[in-house]
Coordinates of C-alpha atoms and ligand atoms in Angstrom, one line a residue:
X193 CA 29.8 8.0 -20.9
X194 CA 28.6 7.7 -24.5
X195 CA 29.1 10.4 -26.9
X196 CA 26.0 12.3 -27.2
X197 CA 24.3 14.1 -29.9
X198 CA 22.6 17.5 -30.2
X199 CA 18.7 18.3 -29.5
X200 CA 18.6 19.4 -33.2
X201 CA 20.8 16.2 -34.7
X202 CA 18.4 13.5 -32.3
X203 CA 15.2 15.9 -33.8
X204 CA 16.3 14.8 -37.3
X205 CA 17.1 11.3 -36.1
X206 CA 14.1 11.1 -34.6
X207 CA 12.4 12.1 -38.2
X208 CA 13.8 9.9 -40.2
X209 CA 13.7 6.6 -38.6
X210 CA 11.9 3.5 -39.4
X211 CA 9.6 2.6 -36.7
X212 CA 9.0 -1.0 -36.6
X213 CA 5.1 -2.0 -36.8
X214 CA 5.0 -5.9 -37.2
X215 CA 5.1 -8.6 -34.9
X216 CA 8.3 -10.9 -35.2
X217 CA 7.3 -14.6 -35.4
X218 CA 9.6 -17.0 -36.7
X219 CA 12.1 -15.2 -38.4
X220 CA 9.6 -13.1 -40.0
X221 CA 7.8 -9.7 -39.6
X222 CA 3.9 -10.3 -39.7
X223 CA 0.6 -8.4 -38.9
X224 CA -2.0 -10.2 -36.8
X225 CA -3.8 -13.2 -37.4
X226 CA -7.2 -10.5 -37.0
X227 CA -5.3 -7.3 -38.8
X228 CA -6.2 -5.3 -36.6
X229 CA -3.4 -2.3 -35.2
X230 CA -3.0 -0.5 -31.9
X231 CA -1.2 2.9 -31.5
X232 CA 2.1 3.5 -30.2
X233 CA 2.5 7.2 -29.0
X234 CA 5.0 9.3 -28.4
X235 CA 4.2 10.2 -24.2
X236 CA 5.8 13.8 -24.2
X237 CA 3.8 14.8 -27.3
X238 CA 0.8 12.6 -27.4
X239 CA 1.9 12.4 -31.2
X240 CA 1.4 8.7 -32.7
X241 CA 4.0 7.0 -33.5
X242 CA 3.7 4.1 -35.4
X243 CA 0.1 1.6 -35.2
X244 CA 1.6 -1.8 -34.2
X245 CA 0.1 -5.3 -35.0
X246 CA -2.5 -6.0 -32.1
X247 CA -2.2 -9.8 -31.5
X248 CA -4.1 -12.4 -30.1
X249 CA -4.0 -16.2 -28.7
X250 CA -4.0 -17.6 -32.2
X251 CA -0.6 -15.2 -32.7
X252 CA 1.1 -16.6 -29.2
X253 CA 0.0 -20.2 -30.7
X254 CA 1.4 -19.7 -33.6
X255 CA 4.8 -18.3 -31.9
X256 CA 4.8 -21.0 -29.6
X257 CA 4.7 -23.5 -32.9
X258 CA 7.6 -21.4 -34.0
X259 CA 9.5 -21.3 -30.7
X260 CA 8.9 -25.1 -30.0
X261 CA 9.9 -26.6 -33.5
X262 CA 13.6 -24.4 -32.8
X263 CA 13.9 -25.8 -29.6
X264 CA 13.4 -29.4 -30.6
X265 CA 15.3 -29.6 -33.9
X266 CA 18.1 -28.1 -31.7
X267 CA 19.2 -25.3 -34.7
X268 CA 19.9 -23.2 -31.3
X269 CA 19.4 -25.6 -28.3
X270 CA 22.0 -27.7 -29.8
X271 CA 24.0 -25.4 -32.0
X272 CA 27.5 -25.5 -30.7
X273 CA 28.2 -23.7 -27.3
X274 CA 30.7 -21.7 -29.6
X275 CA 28.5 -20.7 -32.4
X276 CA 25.9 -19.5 -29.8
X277 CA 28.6 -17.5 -28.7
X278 CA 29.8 -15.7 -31.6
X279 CA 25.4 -15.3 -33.0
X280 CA 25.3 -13.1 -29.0
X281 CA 28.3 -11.1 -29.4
X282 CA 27.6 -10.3 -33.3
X283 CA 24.6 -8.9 -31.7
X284 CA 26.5 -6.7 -29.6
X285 CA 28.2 -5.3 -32.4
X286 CA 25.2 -4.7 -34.2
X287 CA 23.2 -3.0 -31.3
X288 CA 26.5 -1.0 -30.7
X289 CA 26.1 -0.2 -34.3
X290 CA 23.1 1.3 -34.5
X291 CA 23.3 2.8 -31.2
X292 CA 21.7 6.2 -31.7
X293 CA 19.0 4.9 -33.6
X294 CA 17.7 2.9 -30.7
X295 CA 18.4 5.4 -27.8
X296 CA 16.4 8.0 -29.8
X297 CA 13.8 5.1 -30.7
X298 CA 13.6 4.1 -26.9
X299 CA 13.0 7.7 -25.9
X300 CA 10.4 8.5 -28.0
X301 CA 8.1 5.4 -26.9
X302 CA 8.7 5.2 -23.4
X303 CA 9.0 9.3 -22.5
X304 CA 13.1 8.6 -20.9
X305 CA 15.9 10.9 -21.0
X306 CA 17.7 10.3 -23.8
X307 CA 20.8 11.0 -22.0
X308 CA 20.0 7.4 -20.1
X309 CA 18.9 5.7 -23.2
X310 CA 22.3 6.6 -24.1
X311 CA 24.7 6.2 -21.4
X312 CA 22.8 3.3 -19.4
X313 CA 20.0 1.3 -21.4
X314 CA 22.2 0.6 -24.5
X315 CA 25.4 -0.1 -23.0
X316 CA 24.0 -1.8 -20.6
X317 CA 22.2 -3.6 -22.9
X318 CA 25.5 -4.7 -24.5
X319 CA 27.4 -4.9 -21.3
X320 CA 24.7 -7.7 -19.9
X321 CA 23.9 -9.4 -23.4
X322 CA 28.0 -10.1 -24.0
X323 CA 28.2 -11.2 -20.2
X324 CA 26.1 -13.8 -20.4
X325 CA 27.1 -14.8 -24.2
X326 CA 31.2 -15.5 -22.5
X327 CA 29.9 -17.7 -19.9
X328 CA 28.3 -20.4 -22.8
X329 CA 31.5 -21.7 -23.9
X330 CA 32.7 -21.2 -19.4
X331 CA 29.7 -23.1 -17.3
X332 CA 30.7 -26.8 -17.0
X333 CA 28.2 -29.6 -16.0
X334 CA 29.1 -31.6 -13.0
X335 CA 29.7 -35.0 -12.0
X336 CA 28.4 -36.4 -7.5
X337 CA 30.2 -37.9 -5.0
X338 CA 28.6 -41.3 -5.2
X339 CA 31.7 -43.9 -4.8
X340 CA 33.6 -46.1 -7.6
X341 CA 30.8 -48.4 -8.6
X342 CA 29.2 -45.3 -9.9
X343 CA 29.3 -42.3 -12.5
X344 CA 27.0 -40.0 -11.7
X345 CA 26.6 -36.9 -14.0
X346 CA 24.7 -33.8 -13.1
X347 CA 23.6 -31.6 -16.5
X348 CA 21.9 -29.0 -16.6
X349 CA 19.6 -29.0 -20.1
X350 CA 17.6 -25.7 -21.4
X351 CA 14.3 -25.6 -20.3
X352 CA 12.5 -25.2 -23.5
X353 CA 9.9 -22.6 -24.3
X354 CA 10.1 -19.5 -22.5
X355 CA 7.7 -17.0 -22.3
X356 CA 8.5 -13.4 -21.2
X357 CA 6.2 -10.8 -20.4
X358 CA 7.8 -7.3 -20.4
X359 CA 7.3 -4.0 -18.3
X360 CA 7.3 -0.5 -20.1
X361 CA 9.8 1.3 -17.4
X362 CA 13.1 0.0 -18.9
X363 CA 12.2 -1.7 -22.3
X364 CA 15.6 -2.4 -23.4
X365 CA 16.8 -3.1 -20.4
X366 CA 14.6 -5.5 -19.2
X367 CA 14.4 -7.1 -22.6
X368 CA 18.5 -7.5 -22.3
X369 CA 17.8 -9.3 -18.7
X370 CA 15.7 -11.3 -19.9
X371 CA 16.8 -12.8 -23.4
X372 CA 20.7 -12.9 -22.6
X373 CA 20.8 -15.4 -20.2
X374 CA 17.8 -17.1 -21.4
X375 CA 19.0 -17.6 -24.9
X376 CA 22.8 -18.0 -23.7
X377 CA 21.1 -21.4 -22.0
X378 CA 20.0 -22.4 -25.2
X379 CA 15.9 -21.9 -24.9
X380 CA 13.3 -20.2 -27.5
X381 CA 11.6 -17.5 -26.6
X382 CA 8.2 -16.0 -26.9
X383 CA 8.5 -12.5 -25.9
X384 CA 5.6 -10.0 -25.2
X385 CA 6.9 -6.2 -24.8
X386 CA 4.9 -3.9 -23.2
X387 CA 2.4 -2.3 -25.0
X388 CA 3.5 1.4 -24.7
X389 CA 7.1 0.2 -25.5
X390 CA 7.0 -2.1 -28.7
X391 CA 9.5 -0.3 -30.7
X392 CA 13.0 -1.5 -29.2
X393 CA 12.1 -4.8 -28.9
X394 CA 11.4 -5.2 -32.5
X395 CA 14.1 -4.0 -33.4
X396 CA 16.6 -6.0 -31.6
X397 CA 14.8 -9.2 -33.0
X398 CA 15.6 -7.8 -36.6
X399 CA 18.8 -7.4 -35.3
X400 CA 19.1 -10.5 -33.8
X401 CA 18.3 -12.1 -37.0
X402 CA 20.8 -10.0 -38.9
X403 CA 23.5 -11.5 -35.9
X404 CA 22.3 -14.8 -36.9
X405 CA 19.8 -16.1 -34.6
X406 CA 18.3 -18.8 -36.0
X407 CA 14.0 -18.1 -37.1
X408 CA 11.6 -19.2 -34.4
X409 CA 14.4 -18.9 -31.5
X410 CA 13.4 -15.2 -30.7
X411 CA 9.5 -14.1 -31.0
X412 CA 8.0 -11.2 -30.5
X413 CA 4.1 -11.2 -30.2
X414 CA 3.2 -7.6 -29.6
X415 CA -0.1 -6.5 -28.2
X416 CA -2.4 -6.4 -24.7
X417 CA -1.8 -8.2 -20.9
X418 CA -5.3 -9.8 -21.8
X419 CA -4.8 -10.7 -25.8
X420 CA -1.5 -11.5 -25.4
X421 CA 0.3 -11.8 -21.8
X422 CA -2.9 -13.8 -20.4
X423 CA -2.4 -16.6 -23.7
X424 CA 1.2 -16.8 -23.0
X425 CA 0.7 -17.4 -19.0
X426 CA -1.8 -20.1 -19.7
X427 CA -0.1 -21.5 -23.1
X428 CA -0.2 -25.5 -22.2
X429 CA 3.4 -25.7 -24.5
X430 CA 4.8 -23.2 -22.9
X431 CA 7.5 -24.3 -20.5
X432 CA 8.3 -21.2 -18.2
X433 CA 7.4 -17.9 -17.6
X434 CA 9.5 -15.1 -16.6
X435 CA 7.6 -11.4 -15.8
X436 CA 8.4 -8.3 -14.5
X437 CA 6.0 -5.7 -13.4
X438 CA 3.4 -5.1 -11.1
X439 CA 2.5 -7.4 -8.2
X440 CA -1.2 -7.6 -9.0
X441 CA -0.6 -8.9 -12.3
X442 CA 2.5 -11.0 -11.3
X443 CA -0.2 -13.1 -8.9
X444 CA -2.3 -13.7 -12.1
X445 CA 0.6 -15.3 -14.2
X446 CA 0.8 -17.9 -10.9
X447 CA -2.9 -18.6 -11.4
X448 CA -2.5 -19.1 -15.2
X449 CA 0.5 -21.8 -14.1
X450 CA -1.7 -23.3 -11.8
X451 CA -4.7 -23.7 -14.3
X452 CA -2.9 -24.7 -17.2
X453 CA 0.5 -27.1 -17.2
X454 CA 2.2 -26.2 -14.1
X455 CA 4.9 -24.4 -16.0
X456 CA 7.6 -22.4 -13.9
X457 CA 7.2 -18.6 -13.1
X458 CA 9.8 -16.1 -12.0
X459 CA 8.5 -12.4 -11.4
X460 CA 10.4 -9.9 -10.6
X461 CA 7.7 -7.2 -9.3
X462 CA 7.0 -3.9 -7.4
X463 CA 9.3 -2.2 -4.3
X464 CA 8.6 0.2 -2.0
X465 CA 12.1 0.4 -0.9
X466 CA 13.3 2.6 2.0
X467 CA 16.8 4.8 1.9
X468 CA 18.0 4.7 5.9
X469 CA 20.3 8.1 6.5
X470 CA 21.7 7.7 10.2
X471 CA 22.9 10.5 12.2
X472 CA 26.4 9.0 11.3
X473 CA 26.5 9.7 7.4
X474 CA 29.4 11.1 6.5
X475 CA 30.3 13.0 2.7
X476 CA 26.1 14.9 3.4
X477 CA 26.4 16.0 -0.2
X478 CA 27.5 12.7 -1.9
X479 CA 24.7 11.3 0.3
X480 CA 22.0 14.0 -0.8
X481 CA 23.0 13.2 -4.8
X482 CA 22.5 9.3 -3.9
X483 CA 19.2 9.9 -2.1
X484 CA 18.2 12.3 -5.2
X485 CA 19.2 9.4 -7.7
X486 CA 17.4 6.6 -5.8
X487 CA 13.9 8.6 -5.7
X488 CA 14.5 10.2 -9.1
X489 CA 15.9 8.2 -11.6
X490 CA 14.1 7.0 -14.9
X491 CA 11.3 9.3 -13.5
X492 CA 10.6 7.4 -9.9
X493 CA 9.4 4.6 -12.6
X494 CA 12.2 2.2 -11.3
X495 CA 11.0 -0.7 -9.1
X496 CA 14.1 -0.5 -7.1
X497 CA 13.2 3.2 -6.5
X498 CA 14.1 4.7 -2.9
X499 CA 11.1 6.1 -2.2
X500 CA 11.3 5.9 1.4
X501 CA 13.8 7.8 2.6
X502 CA 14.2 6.9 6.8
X503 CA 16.3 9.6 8.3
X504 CA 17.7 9.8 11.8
X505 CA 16.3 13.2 13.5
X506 CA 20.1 14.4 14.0
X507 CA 20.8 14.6 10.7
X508 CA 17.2 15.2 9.2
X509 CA 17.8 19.0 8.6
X510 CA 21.1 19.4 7.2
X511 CA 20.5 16.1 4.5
X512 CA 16.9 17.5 3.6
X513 CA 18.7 21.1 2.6
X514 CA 21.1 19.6 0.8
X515 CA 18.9 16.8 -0.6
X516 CA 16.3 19.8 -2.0
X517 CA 19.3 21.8 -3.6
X518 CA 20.4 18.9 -5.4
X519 CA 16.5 17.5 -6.8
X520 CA 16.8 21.6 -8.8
X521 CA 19.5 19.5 -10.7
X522 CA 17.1 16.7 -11.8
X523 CA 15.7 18.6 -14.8
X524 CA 12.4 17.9 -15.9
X525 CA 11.2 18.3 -20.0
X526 CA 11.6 17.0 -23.8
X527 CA 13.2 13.5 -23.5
X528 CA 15.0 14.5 -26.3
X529 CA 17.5 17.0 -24.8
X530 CA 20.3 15.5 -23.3
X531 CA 20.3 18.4 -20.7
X532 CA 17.2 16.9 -19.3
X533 CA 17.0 13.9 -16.7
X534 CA 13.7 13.6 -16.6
X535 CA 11.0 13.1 -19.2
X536 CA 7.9 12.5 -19.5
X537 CA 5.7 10.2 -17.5
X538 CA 4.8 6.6 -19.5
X539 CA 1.0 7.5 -20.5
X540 CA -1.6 9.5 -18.7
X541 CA -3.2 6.8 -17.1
X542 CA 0.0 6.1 -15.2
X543 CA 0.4 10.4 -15.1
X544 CA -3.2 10.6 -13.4
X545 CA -2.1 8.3 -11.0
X546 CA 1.1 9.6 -10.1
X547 CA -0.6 13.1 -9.9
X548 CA -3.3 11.5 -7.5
X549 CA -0.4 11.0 -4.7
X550 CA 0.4 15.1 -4.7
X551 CA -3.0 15.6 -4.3
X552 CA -3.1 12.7 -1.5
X553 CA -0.1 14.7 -0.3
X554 CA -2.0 18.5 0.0
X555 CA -5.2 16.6 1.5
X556 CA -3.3 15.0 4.1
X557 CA -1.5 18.0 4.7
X558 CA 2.1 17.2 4.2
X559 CA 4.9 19.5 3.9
X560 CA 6.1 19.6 0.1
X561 CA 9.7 20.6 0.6
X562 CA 10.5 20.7 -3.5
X563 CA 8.4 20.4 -6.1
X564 CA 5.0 19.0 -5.9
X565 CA 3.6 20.2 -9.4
X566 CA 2.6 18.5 -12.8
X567 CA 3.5 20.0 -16.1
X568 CA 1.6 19.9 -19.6
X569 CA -0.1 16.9 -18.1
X570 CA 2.5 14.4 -18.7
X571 CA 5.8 15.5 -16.5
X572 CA 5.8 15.8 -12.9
X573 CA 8.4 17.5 -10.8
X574 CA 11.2 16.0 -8.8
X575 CA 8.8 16.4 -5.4
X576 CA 9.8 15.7 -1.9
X577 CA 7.0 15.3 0.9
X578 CA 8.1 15.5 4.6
X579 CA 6.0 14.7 7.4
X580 CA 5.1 11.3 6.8
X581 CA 4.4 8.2 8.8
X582 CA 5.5 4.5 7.6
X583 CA 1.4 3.5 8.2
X584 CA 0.1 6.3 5.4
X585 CA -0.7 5.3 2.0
X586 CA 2.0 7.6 0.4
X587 CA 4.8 5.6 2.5
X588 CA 2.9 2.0 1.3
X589 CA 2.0 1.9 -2.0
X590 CA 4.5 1.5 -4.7
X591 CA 3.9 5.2 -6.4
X592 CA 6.2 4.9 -9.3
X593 CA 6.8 8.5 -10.2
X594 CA 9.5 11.0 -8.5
X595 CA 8.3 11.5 -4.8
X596 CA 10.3 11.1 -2.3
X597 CA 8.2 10.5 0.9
X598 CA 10.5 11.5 4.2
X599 CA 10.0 9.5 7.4
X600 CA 11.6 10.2 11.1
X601 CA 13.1 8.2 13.6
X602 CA 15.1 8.2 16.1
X603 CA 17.3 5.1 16.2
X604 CA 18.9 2.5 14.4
X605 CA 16.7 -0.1 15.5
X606 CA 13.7 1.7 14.5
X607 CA 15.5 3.0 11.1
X608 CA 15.6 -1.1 10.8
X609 CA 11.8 -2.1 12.0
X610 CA 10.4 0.7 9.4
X611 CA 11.9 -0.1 6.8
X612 CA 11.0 -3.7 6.9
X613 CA 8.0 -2.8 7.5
X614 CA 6.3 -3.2 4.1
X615 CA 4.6 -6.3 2.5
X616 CA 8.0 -5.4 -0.4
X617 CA 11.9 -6.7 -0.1
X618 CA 13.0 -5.9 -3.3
X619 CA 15.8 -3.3 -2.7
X620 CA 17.2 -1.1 0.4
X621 CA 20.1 1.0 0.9
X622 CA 21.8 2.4 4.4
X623 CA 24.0 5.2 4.8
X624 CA 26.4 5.3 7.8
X625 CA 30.3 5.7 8.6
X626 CA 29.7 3.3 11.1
X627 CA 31.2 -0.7 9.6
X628 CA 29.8 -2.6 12.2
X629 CA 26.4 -0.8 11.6
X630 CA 26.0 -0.9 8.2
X631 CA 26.6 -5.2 8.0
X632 CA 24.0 -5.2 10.9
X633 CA 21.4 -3.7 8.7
X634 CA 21.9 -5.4 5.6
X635 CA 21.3 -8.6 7.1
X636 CA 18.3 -7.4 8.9
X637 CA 16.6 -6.0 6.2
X638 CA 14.7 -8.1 3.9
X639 CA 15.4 -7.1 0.5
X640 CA 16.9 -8.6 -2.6
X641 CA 19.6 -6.0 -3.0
X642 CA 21.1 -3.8 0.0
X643 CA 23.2 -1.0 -1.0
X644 CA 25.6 0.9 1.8
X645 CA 26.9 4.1 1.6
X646 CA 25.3 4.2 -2.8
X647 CA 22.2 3.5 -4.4
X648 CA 22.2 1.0 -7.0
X649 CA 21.3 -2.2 -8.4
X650 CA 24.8 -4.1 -8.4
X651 CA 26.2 -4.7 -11.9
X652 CA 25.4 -7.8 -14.4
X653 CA 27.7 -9.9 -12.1
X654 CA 25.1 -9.5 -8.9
X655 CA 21.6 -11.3 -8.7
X656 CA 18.5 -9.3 -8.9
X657 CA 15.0 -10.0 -7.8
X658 CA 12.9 -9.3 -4.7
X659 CA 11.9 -11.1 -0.9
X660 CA 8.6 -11.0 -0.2
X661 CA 5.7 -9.8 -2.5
X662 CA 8.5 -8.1 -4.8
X663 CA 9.4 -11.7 -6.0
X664 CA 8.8 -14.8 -7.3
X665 CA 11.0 -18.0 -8.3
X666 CA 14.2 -16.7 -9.3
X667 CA 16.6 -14.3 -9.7
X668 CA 18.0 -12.1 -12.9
X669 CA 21.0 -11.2 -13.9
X670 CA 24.1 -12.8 -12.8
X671 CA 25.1 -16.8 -13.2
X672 CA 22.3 -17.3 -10.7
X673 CA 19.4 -16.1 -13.7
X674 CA 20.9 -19.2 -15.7
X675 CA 19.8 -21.5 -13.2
X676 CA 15.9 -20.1 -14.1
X677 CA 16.5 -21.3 -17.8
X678 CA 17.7 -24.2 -17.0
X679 CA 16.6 -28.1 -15.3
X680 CA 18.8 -30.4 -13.5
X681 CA 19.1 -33.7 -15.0
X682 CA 20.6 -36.6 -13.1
X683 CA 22.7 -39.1 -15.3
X684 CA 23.6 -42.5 -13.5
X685 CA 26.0 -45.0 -15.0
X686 CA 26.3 -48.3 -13.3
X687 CA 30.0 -49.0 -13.5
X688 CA 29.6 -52.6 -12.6
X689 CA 27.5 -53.4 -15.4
X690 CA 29.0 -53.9 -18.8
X691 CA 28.8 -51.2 -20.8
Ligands
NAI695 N1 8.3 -4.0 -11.2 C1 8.4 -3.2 -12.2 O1 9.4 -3.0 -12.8 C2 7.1 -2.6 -12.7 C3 6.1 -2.2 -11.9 N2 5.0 -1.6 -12.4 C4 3.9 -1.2 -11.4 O2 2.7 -1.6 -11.9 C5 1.8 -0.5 -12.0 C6 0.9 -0.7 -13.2 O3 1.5 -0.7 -14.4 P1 1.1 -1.7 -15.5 O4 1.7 -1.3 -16.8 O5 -0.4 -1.8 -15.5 O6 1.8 -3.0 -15.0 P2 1.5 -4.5 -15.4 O7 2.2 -5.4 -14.4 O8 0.1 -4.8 -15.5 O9 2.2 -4.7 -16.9 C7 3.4 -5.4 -17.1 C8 3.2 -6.3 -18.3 O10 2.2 -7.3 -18.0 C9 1.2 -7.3 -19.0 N3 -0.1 -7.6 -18.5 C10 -1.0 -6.7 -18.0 N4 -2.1 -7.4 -17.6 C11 -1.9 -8.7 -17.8 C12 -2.6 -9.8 -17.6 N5 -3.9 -9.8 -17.1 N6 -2.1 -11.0 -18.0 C13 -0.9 -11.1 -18.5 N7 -0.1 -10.0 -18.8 C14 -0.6 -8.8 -18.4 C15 1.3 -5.9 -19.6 O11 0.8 -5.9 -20.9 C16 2.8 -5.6 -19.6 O12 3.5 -6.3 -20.6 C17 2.7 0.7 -12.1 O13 2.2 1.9 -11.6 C18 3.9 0.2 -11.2 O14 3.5 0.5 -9.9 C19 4.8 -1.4 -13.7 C20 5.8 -1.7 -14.6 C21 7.1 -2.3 -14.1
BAL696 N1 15.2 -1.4 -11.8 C1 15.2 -2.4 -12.9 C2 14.1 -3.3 -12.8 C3 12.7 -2.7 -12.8 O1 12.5 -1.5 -12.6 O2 11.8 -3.4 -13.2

């Protein structure tokens, strides 16, 4: 756990900060091509925060000029697998550095506890970015079986110019899946953050820059899905696109590959993912925190949310007391105070439609075991809704705020058919004393991730993406998100020909 800070000393952080408004293209800060501004604001308050440069195509194009010239020249492609190194890990002193700056930075634009920004998105940040930075100097290429007449080599080379598309839920985060093992490959990048959550990203490229990172290698062109995201999917220089947020707009970034140059794309996108409590749970409190963590965390505005939770009818009383005595502890109010655990919604666009579900919940006549009401029209409570069946629209859609829908059953073969029964597979967990059980389902379910006995999302060392319509192409995280930033290229010497 990181050291934190008081609600008054984060206050006077929070006034005195710089708040980054410029796009970062090629080593550079600069406003867009048009001038014109959007602006960033603070969720919790409504208060604006900074007005950032609103790019366009001509911006990505000129990023992608940027990104390409690095790449070819090789001033980080072909910079010395050492070098790369030491530029990644100076970045991870930096980042731990400024640390409080950018938790306090990240919670003001995105509405999160800055408890988390604390203890979770920065270190993790640095835990993931330094992860991938060792293996540069550790992944060898590999030579085939092909007999003595023969050498064959198998390299893998960087893939060129990658275009990432970011989600506002974990801006740091996401950013530090993203760019680690992309740039540890040796790839330029041109990077679109969210529009609510600009802030973070800007700085790290500063940062980055300060670490050493060459200009052009890291871009970030900041502005809309449409002025911005749409140019990069379609961008004929581009090389590959990696994305993660929802589904709808994931499908659009395979349409832009298919009507431009055929480049790759990875998404990682939305969950609906169920949390199977069998009649043979042991430890019911440690159980009822890990079902309040799954549904609750970062606000229910986690794609690997349990928001299904699929409990065997012996058990469902006990767990659902215990499960509503331990949501009181889930805190909701100022991001700021690092007794809170929840803060604010992202916007209240996404707020309205959060909201909408606990008024889908009272029409449909639901029983609302915990919470169930909106405050100051930005935070909603930590809300658990029983009576559900897997066929309603609460138990299909991918809400993204913090309710918890509950759904019975009686075995644990139908535990197993419900919750694979979703068009999502990006995450699942199962609680059970029983071994032999446990394996069974996480085999049978199709998901990306299964968790037994915890909720979680594995460490930097464990592959992350979804089955189904929760993914697309790859995988982050792990040595297995290198392969994504990277092509195969066969090599074949003759050996009976002189050299
Ligand atoms: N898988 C995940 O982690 C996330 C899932 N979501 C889901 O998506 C829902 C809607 O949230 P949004 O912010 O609208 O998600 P979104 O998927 O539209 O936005 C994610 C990113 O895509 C960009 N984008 C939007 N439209 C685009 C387009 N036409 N072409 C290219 N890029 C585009 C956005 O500017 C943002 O950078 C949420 O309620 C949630 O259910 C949202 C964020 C993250
Ligand atoms: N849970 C981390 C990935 C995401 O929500 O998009």
């Amino acid at each position: 756990m990181s050291e934190l800070l008081t609600l008054d000393d984060y206050k006077t952080l929070a006034a005195k900060i710089r708040l980054p408004e410029l796009a970062f293209i090629n080593g550079e800060f600069c406003a867009a091509a048009s001038g014109k501004t959007f602006a960033t604001t603070n969720p919790a308050t409504g208060e604006v925060l900074a007005n950032i440069a609103a790019c366009g195509p001509e911006d990505v194009d000129r990023a992608v000029v940027a990104a390409r010239d690095a790449f070819e020249d090789g001033r980080w492609s072909k910079l010395h697998p050492e070098k790369r190194k030491e530029v990644l890990l100076k970045l991870c002193q930096l980042i731990e550095a400024n640390r409080h700056e950018l938790a306090v930075m990240e919670s003001l634009d995105s509405g999160k506890p800055i408890a988390d920004c604390e203890n979770i998105d920065i270190p993790e940040f640095i835990h993931t970015l330094s992860w991938h930075a060792e293996t540069i100097d550790k992944i060898y290429d590999q030579t085939a079986p092909v007999g003595e007449g023969a050498m064959a080599m198998i390299v893998r080379e960087p893939i060129g110019v990658v275009g990432a598309v970011l989600p506002w839920n974990f801006p740091l985060l996401m950013l530090a899946w993203k760019i680690s093992p992309c740039l540890a490959a040796g790839c330029s990048m041109v990077l679109k953050p969210a529009a609510q959550t600009t802030l973070t990203a800007l700085r790290i490229a500063e940062l980055a820059a300060e670490a050493g990172l060459p200009a052009g290698v890291l871009n970030m062109v900041t502005g809309s899905g449409s002025q911005v995201g749409e140019p990069i999917g379609r961008h004929m220089d581009i090389d590959m696109v990696t994305f993660t947020g929802s589904t709808a707009t994931g499908r659009r970034f395979l349409n832009y590959s298919a009507e431009s140059n055929l480049k790759k794309v990875v998404l990682e996108l939305g969950g609906k993912n169920p949390c199977i409590v069998l009649d043979d749970a042991e430890d019911i409190e440690r159980v009822a925190q890990q079902v309040c963590a799954a549904a609750f965390w970062n606000m229910g505005e986690n794609c690997s949310a349990g928001s299904r939770l699929i409990v065997q009818s012996g058990i469902k009383q006990q767990l659902l007391e215990r499960v509503c005595h331990y949501a009181k502890d889930w805190t909701v109010g100022d991001p700021l105070d690092p007794q809170n655990a929840l803060g604010a919604m992202i916007d209240k666009g996404h707020f309205a439609k959060v909201a909408s579900y606990l008024d889908l919940a009272a029409e449909k006549g639901y029983q609302v075991l915990t919470g169930g009401k909106t405050i100051d029209g930005i935070f909603i409570q930590p809300t658990i809704v029983d009576g559900v069946s897997n066929e309603d629209t609460i138990a299909r859609e991918e809400i993204f705020g913090p309710i918890l829908s509950v759904i019975t059953v009686d075995s644990f073969e139908e535990a197993i058919k419900v919750a694979n029964d979703t068009e999502y597979g990006l995450a699942a967990s199962v609680f059970t004393s029983n071994a032999r059980k446990s394996l069974i389902a996480a085999r049978a379910i199709r998901a990306g991730t299964v968790t037994v006995n915890c909720f979680g999302e594995g460490d930097v060392t464990t592959p992350f993406g979804g089955y189904k319509q929760s993914g697309f192409g790859g995988r982050d995280k792990s040595i297995h998100a290198h392969d994504q930033y990277t092509e195969l290229k066969t090599i074949w010497v003759d050996l009976n020909q002189p050299a």
